mmCIF file of C-alpha atoms in Angstrom:
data_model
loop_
_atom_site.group_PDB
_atom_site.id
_atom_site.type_symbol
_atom_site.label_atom_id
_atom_site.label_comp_id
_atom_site.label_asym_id
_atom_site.label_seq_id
_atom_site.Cartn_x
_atom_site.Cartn_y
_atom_site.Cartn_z
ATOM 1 C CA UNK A 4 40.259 64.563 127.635
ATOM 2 C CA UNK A 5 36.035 63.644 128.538
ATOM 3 C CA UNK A 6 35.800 63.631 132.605
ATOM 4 C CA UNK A 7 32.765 61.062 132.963
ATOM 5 C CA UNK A 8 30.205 62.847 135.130
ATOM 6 C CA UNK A 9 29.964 62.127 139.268
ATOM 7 C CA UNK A 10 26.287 61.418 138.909
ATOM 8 C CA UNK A 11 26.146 58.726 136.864
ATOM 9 C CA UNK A 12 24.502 56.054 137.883
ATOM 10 C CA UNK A 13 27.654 53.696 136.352
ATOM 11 C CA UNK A 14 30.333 55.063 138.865
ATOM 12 C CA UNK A 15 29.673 53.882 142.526
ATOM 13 C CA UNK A 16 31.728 52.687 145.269
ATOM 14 C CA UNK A 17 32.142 50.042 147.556
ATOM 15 C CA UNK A 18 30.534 52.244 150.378
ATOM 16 C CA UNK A 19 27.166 52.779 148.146
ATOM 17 C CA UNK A 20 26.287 48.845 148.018
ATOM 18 C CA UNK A 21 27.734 46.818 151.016
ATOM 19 C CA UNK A 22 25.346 47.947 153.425
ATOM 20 C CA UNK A 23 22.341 47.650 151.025
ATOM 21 C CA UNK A 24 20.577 44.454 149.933
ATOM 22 C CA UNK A 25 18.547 45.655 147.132
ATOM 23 C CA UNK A 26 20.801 44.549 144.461
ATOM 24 C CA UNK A 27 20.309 41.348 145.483
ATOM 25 C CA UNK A 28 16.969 39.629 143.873
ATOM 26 C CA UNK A 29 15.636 36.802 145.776
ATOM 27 C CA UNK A 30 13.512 34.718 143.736
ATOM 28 C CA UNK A 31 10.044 34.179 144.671
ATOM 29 C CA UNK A 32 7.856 30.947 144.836
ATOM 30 C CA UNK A 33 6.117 31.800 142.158
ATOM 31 C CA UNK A 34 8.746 33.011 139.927
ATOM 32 C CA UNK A 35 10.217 29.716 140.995
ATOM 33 C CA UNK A 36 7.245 27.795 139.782
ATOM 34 C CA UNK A 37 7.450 29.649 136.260
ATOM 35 C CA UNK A 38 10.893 28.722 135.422
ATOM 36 C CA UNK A 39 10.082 25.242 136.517
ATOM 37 C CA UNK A 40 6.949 25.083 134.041
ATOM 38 C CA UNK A 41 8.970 26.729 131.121
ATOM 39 C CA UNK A 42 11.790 24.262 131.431
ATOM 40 C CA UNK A 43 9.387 21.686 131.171
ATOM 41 C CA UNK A 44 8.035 22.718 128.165
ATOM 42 C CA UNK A 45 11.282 23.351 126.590
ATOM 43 C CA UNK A 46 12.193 19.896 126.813
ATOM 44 C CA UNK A 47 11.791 19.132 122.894
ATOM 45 C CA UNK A 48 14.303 22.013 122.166
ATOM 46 C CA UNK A 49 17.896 21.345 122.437
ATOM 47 C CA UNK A 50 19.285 24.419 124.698
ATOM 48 C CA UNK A 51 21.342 25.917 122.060
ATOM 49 C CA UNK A 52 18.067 26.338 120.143
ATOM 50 C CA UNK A 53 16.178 28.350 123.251
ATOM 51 C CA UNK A 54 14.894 31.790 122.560
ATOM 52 C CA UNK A 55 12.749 34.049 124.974
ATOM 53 C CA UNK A 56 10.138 33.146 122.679
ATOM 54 C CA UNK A 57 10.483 29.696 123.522
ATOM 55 C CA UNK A 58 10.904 29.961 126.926
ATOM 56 C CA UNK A 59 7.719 31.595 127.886
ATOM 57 C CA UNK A 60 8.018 33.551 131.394
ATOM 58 C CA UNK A 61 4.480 35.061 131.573
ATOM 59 C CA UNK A 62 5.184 38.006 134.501
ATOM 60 C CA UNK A 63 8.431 37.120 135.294
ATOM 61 C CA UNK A 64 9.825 38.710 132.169
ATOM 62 C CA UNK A 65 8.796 41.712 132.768
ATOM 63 C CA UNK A 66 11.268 42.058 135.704
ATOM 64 C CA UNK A 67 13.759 40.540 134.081
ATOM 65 C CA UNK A 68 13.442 43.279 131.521
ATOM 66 C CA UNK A 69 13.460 45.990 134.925
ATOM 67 C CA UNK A 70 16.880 43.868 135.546
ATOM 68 C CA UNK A 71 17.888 44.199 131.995
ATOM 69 C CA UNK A 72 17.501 48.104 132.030
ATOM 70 C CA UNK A 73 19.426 48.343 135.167
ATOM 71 C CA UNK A 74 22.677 46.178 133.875
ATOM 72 C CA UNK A 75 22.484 48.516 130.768
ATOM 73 C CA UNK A 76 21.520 52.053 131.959
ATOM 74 C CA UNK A 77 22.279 51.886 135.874
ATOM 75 C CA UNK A 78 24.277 50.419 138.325
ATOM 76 C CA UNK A 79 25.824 47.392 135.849
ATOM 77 C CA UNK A 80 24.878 44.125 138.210
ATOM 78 C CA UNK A 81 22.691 41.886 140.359
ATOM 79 C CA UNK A 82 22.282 39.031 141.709
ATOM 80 C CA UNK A 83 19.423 36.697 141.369
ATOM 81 C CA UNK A 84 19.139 34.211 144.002
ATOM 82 C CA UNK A 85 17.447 31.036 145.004
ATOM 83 C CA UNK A 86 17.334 29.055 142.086
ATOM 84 C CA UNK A 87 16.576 25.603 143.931
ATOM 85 C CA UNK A 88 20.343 23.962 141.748
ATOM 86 C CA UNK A 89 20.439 21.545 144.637
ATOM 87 C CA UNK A 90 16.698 19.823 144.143
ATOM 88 C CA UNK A 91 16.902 20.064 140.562
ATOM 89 C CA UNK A 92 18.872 17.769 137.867
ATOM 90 C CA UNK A 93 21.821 20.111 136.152
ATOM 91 C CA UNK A 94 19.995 20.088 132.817
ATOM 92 C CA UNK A 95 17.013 21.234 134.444
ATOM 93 C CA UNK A 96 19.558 23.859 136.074
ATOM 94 C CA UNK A 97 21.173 24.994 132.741
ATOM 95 C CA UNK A 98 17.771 25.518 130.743
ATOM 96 C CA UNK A 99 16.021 27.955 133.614
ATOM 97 C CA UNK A 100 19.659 29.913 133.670
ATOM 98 C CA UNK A 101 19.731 30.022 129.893
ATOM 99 C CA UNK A 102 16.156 30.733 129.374
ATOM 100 C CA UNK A 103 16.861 33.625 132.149
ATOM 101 C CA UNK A 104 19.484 34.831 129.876
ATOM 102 C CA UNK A 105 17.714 34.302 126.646
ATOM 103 C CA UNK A 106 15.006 37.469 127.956
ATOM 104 C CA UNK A 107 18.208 39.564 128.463
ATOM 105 C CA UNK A 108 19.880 39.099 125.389
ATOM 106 C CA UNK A 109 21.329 36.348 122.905
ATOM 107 C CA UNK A 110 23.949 33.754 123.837
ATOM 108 C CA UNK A 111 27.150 33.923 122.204
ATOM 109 C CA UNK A 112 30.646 31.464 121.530
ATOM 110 C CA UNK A 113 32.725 31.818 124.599
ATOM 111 C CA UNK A 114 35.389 29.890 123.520
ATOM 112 C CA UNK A 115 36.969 28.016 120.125
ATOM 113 C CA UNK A 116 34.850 25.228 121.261
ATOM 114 C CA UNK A 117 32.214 26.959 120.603
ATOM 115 C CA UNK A 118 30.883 27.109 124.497
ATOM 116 C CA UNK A 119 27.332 28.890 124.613
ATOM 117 C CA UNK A 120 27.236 27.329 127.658
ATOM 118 C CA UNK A 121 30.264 27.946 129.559
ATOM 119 C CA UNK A 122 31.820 26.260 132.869
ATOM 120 C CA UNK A 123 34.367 27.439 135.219
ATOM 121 C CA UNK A 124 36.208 24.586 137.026
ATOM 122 C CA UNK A 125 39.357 23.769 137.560
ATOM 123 C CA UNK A 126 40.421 21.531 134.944
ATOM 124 C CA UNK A 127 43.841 21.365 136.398
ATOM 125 C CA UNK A 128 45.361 23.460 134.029
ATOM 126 C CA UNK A 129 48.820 25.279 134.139
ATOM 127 C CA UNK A 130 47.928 29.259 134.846
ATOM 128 C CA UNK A 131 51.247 30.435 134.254
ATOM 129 C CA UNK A 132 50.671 29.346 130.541
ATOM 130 C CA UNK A 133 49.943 32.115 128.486
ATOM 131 C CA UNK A 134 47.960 30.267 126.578
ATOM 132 C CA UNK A 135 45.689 28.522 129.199
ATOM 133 C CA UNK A 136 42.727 29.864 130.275
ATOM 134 C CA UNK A 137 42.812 31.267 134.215
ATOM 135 C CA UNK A 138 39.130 30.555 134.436
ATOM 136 C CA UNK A 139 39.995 26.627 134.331
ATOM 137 C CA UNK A 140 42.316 26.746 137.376
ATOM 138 C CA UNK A 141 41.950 27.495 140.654
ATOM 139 C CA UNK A 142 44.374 30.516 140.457
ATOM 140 C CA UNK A 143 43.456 33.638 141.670
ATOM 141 C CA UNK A 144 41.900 35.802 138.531
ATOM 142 C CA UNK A 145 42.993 39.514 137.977
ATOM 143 C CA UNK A 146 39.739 41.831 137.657
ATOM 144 C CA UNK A 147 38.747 41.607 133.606
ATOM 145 C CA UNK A 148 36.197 42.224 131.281
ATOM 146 C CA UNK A 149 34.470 39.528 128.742
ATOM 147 C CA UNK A 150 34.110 40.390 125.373
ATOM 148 C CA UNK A 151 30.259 40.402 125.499
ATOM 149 C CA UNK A 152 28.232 42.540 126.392
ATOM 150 C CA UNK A 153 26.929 40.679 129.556
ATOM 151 C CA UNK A 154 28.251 38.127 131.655
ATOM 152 C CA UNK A 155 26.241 35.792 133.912
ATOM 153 C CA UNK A 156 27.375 33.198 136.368
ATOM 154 C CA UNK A 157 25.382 30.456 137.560
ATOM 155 C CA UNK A 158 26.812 29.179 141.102
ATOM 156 C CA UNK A 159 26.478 25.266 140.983
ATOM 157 C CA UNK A 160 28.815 24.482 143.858
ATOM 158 C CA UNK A 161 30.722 26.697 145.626
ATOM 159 C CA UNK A 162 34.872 26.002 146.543
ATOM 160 C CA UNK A 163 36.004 24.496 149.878
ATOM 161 C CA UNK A 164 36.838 27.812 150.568
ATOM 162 C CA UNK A 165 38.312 30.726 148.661
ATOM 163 C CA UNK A 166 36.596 31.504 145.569
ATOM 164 C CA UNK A 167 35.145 35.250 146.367
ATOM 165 C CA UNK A 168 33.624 36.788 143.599
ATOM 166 C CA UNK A 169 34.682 40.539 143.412
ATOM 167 C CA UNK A 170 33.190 43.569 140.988
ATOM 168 C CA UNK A 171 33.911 47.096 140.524
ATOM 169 C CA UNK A 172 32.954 49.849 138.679
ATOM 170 C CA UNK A 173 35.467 50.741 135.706
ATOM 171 C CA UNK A 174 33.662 53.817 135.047
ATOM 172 C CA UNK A 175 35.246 55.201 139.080
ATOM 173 C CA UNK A 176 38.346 53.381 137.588
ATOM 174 C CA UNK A 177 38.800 56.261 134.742
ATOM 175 C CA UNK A 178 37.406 58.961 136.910
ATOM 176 C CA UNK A 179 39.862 58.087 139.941
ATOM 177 C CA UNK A 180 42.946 57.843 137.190
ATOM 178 C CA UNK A 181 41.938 61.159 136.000
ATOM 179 C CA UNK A 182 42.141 63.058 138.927
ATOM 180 C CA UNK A 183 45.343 61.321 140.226
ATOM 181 C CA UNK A 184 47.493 60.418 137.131
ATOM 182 C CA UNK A 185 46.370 62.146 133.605
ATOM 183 C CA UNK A 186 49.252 61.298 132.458
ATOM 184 C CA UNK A 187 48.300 57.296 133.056
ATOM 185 C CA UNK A 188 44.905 57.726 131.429
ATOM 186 C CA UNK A 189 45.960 59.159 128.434
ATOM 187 C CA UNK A 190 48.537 56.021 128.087
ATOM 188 C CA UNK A 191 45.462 53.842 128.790
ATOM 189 C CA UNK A 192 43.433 55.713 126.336
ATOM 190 C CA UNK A 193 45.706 54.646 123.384
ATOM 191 C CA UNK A 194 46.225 51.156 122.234
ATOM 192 C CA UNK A 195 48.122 48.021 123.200
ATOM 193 C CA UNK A 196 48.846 44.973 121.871
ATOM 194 C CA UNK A 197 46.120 42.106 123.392
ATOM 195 C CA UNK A 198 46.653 38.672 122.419
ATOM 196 C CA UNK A 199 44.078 36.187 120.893
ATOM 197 C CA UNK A 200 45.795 32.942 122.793
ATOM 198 C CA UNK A 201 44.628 30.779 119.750
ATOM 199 C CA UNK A 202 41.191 31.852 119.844
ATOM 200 C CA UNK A 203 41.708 33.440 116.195
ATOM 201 C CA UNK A 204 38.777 34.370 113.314
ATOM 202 C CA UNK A 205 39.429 33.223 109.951
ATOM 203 C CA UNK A 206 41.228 36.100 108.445
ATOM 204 C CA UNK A 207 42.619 37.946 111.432
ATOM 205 C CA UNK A 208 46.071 38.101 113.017
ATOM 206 C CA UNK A 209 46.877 36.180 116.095
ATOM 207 C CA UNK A 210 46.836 39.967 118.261
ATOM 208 C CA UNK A 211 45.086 42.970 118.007
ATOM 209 C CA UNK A 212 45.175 46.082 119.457
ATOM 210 C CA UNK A 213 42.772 47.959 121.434
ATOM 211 C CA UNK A 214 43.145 50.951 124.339
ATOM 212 C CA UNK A 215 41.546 50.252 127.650
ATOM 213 C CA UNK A 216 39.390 53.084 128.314
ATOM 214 C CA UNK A 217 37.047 54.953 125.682
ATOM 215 C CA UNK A 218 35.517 57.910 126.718
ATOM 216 C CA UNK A 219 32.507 59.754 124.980
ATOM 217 C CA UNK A 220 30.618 62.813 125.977
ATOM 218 C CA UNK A 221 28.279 61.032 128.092
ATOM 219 C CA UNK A 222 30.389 57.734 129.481
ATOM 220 C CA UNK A 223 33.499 55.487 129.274
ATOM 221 C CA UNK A 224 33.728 52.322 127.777
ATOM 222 C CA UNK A 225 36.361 50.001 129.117
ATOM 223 C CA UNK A 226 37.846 46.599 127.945
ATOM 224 C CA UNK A 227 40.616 45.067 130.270
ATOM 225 C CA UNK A 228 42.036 41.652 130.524
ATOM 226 C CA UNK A 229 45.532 42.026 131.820
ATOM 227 C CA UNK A 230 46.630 38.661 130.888
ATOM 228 C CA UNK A 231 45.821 38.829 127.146
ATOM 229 C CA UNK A 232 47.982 42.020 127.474
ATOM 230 C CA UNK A 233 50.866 40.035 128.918
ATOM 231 C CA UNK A 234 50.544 36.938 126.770
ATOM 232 C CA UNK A 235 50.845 39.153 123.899
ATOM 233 C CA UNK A 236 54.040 39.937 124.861
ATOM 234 C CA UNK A 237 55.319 36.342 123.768
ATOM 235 C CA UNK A 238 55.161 37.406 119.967
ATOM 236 C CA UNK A 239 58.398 38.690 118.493
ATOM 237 C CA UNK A 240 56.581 41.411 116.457
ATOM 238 C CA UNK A 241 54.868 43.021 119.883
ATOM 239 C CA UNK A 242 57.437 45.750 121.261
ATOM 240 C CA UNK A 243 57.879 45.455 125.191
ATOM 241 C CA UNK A 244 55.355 47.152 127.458
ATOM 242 C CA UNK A 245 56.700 51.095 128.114
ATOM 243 C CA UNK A 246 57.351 51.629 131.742
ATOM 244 C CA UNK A 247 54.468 54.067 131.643
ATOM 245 C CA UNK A 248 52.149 50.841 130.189
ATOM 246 C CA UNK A 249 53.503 48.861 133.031
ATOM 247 C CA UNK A 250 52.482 51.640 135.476
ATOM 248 C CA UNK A 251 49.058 52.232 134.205
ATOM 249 C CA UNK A 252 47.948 49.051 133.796
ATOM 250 C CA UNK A 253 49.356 48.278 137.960
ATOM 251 C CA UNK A 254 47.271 51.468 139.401
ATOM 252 C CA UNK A 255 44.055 49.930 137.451
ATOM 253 C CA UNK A 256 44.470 46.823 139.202
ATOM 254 C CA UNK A 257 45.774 48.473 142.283
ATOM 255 C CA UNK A 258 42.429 50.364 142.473
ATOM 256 C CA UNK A 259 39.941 47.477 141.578
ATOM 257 C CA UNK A 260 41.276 45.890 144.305
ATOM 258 C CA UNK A 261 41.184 48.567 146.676
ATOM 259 C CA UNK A 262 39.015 48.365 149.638
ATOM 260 C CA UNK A 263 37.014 51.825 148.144
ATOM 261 C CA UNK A 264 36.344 50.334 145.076
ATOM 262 C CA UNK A 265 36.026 46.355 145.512
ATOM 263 C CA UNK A 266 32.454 44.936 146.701
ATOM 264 C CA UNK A 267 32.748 41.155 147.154
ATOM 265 C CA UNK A 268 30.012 38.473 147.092
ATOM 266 C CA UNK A 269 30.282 35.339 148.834
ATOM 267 C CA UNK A 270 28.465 32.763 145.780
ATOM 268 C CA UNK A 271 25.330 30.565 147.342
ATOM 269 C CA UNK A 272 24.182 27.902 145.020
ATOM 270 C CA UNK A 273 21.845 28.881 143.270
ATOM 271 C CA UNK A 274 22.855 32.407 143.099
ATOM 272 C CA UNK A 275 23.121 34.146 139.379
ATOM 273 C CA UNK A 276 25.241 36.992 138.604
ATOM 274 C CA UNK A 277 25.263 39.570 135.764
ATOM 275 C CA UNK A 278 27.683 42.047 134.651
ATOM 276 C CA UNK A 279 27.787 44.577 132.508
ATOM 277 C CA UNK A 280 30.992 44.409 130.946
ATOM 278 C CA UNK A 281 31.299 47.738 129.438
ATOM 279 C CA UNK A 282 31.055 49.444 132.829
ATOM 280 C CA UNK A 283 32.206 46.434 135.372
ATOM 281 C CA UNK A 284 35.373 44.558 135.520
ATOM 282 C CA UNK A 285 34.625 41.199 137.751
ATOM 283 C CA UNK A 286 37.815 39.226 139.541
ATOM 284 C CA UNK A 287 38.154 36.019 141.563
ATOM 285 C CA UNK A 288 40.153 35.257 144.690
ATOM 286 C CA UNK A 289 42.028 31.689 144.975
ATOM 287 C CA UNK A 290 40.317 29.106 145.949
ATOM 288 C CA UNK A 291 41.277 25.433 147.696
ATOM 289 C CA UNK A 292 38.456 22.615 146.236
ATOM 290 C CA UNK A 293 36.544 19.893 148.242
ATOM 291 C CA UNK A 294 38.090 16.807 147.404
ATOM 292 C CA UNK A 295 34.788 14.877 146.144
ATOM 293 C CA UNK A 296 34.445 15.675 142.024
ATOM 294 C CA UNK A 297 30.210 16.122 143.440
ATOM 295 C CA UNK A 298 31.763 19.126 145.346
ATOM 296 C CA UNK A 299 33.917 20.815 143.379
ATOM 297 C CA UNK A 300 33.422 24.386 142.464
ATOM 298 C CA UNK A 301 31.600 24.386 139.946
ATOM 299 C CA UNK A 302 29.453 27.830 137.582
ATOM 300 C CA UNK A 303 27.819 27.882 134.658
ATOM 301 C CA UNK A 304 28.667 30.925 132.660
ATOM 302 C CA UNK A 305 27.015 32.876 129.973
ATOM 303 C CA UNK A 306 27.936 35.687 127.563
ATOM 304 C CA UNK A 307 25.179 37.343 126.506
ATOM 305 C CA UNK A 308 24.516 40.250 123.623
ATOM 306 C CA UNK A 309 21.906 42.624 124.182
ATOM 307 C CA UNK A 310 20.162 44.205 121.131
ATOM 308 C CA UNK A 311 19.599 47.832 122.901
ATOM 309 C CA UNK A 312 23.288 47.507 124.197
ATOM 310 C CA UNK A 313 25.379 50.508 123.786
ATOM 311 C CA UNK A 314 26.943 51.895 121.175
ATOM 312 C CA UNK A 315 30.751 50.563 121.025
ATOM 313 C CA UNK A 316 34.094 52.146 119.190
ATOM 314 C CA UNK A 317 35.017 50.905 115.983
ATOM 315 C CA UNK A 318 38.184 49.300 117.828
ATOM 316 C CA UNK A 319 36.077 46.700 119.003
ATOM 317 C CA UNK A 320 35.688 44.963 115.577
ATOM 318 C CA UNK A 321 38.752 43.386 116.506
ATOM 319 C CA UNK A 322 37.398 41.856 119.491
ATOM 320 C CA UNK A 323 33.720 41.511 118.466
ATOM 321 C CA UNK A 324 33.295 41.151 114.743
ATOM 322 C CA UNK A 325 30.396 43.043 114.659
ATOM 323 C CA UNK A 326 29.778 45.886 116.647
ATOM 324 C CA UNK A 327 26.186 47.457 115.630
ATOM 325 C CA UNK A 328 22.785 47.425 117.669
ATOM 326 C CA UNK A 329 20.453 45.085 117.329
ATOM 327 C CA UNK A 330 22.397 41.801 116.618
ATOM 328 C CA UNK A 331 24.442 39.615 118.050
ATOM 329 C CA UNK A 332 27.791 40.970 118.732
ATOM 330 C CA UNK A 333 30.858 39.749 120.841
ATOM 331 C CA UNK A 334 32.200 36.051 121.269
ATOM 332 C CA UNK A 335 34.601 34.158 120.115
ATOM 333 C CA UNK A 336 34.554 32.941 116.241
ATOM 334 C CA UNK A 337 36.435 30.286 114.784
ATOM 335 C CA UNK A 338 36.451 28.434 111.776
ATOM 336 C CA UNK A 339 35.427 25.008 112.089
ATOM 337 C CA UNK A 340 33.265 25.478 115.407
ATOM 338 C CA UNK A 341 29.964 24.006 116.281
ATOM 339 C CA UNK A 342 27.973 25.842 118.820
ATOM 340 C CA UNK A 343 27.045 23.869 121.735
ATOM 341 C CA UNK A 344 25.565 23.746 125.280
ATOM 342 C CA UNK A 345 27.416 21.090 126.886
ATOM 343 C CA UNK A 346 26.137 20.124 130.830
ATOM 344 C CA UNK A 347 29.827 19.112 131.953
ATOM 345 C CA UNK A 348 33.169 20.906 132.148
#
């Protein structure tokens, strides 16, 4: 079985960031001012329509593309902050996030709705539904992956209290399974059953199955959303999880949450995340809500795919559709959707 290598740059710990700032990108005044000007001139174009090309950043792109290479090559994250959410309208808000994401990749469907535009908030949903959603509840949310190559949240509002957003590498995941349980990693190197919870492309079944981890010579690949593995489990043609499944799939969450691994990040509004999913598996802690709606927590989410992404196993078909370089890849596809950038939950 591939060992990933210590020195790369995708397997870190908690200790290497918490004392260090530098992933942390505070916007300046003038960076500030270009976003402002670009959203201004985007007006004419609905937001689904945006492009980098449309959304003209003269120097500002160029970090963004520093940023890019870092989410895709390095560390996997960062955090842009300072984007004034609270003196601007929320369309105003949405176009200088989505024109931000637009230089790092293409927006893609996060949901049957056809989301490009996506917003976690509690919608007061059941999350002991298989079916629902966790991100529309206040329910603490297990650490995951999106199927997209990048993630980025937008904080509008932050929660009464509760609400910590918390990353870690998945990359230290394999390499900390390999050296204590082999015999774990090769169970999460094969496949399981993952369920589609109604999100379904024309043509395919309602679950699929893909492994967890996928090793190459140079780096691991991971794709891990623990609930889509349980709700699968609701399907008489799905065989029960193996104690051994059961096993591996606690010690990945029992590490992710571990105080080695975990670094958490208290959300300020205006604060922008991204993730690179292939390499960092995000999670949320409970939260309790303010009781004004004007308060509520509130982020806008995007799922972005990046055209000089990684290479990805043919497994992920099932998940993405298309897998190659150089188009968009990832999302969710269903017949009958419209894509849309709506500015409320």
């Amino acid at each position: 079985m591939t060992i990933i290598r210590e020195d790369d740059p995708a397997v870190w710990y908690r200790g290497d960031w918490e004392e260090r700032d530098d992933w942390i990108i505070e916007l300046s005044d003038e960076e500030i001012q270009e976003l402002k000007d670009a959203v201004s001139l985007s007006q004419g174009i609905p937001i689904v329509k945006m492009s980098a090309c449309s959304f003209t950043l003269p120097v500002f792109a160029s970090r963004i593309r520093e940023l890019r290479h870092e989410l895709i090559y390095g560390r996997g994250f960062v955090v842009l902050r300072g984007l004034p959410v609270h003196e601007w309208d929320r369309e105003s808000s949405a176009r200088a996030y989505y024109g931000i994401g637009c230089h790092l990749g293409v927006p893609v469907s996060q949901n049957a709705q056809g989301h490009l535009l996506g917003h976690v908030y509690d919608l007061g949903l059941d999350p002991m539904d298989p079916v629902n959603r966790v991100y529309q509840t206040n329910y603490r949310q297990l650490f995951h992956t999106d199927s997209t190559d990048i993630v980025g949240l937008l904080c509008l509002q932050p929660a009464r209290s509760g609400g910590q957003s918390s990353i870690c590498s998945s990359s230290t995941i394999y390499y900390e399974i390999a050296e204590r349980r082999p015999d774990l990693l090769r169970v999460l190197c094969r496949r399981f059953h993952i369920d589609r919870k109604g999100e379904t492309p024309e043509g395919e079944d309602e679950t699929y199955e893909m492994a967890v981890f996928y090793p190459d010579e140079e780096r691991v690949t991971c794709i891990y959303a623990r609930d889509f593995i349980d709700a699968a489990q609701r399907h008489s043609h799905v065989a029960p999880l193996t104690t051994e499944q059961v096993d591996a799939l606690n010690l990945i969450d029992e590490l992710a949450a571990s105080g080695d691994l975990r670094l958490d990040i208290d959300f300020l509004p205006g604060d922008i995340q991204f993730l690179h999913n292939h390499q960092i598996l995000h999670a949320r802690t409970s939260y309790e809500d303010w009781p004004e709606p004007e308060r509520r927590r509130h982020l806008l989410r995007l799922w972005l795919s990046t055209e000089d992404g990684r290479s990805l196993p043919a497994d992920f078909e099932a998940r993405y559709g298309k897998i190659e370089q150089g188009q968009p890849r990832g999302g969710i596809s269903v017949p009958g959707a419209t894509l849309q950038a709506p500015l409320e939950p």
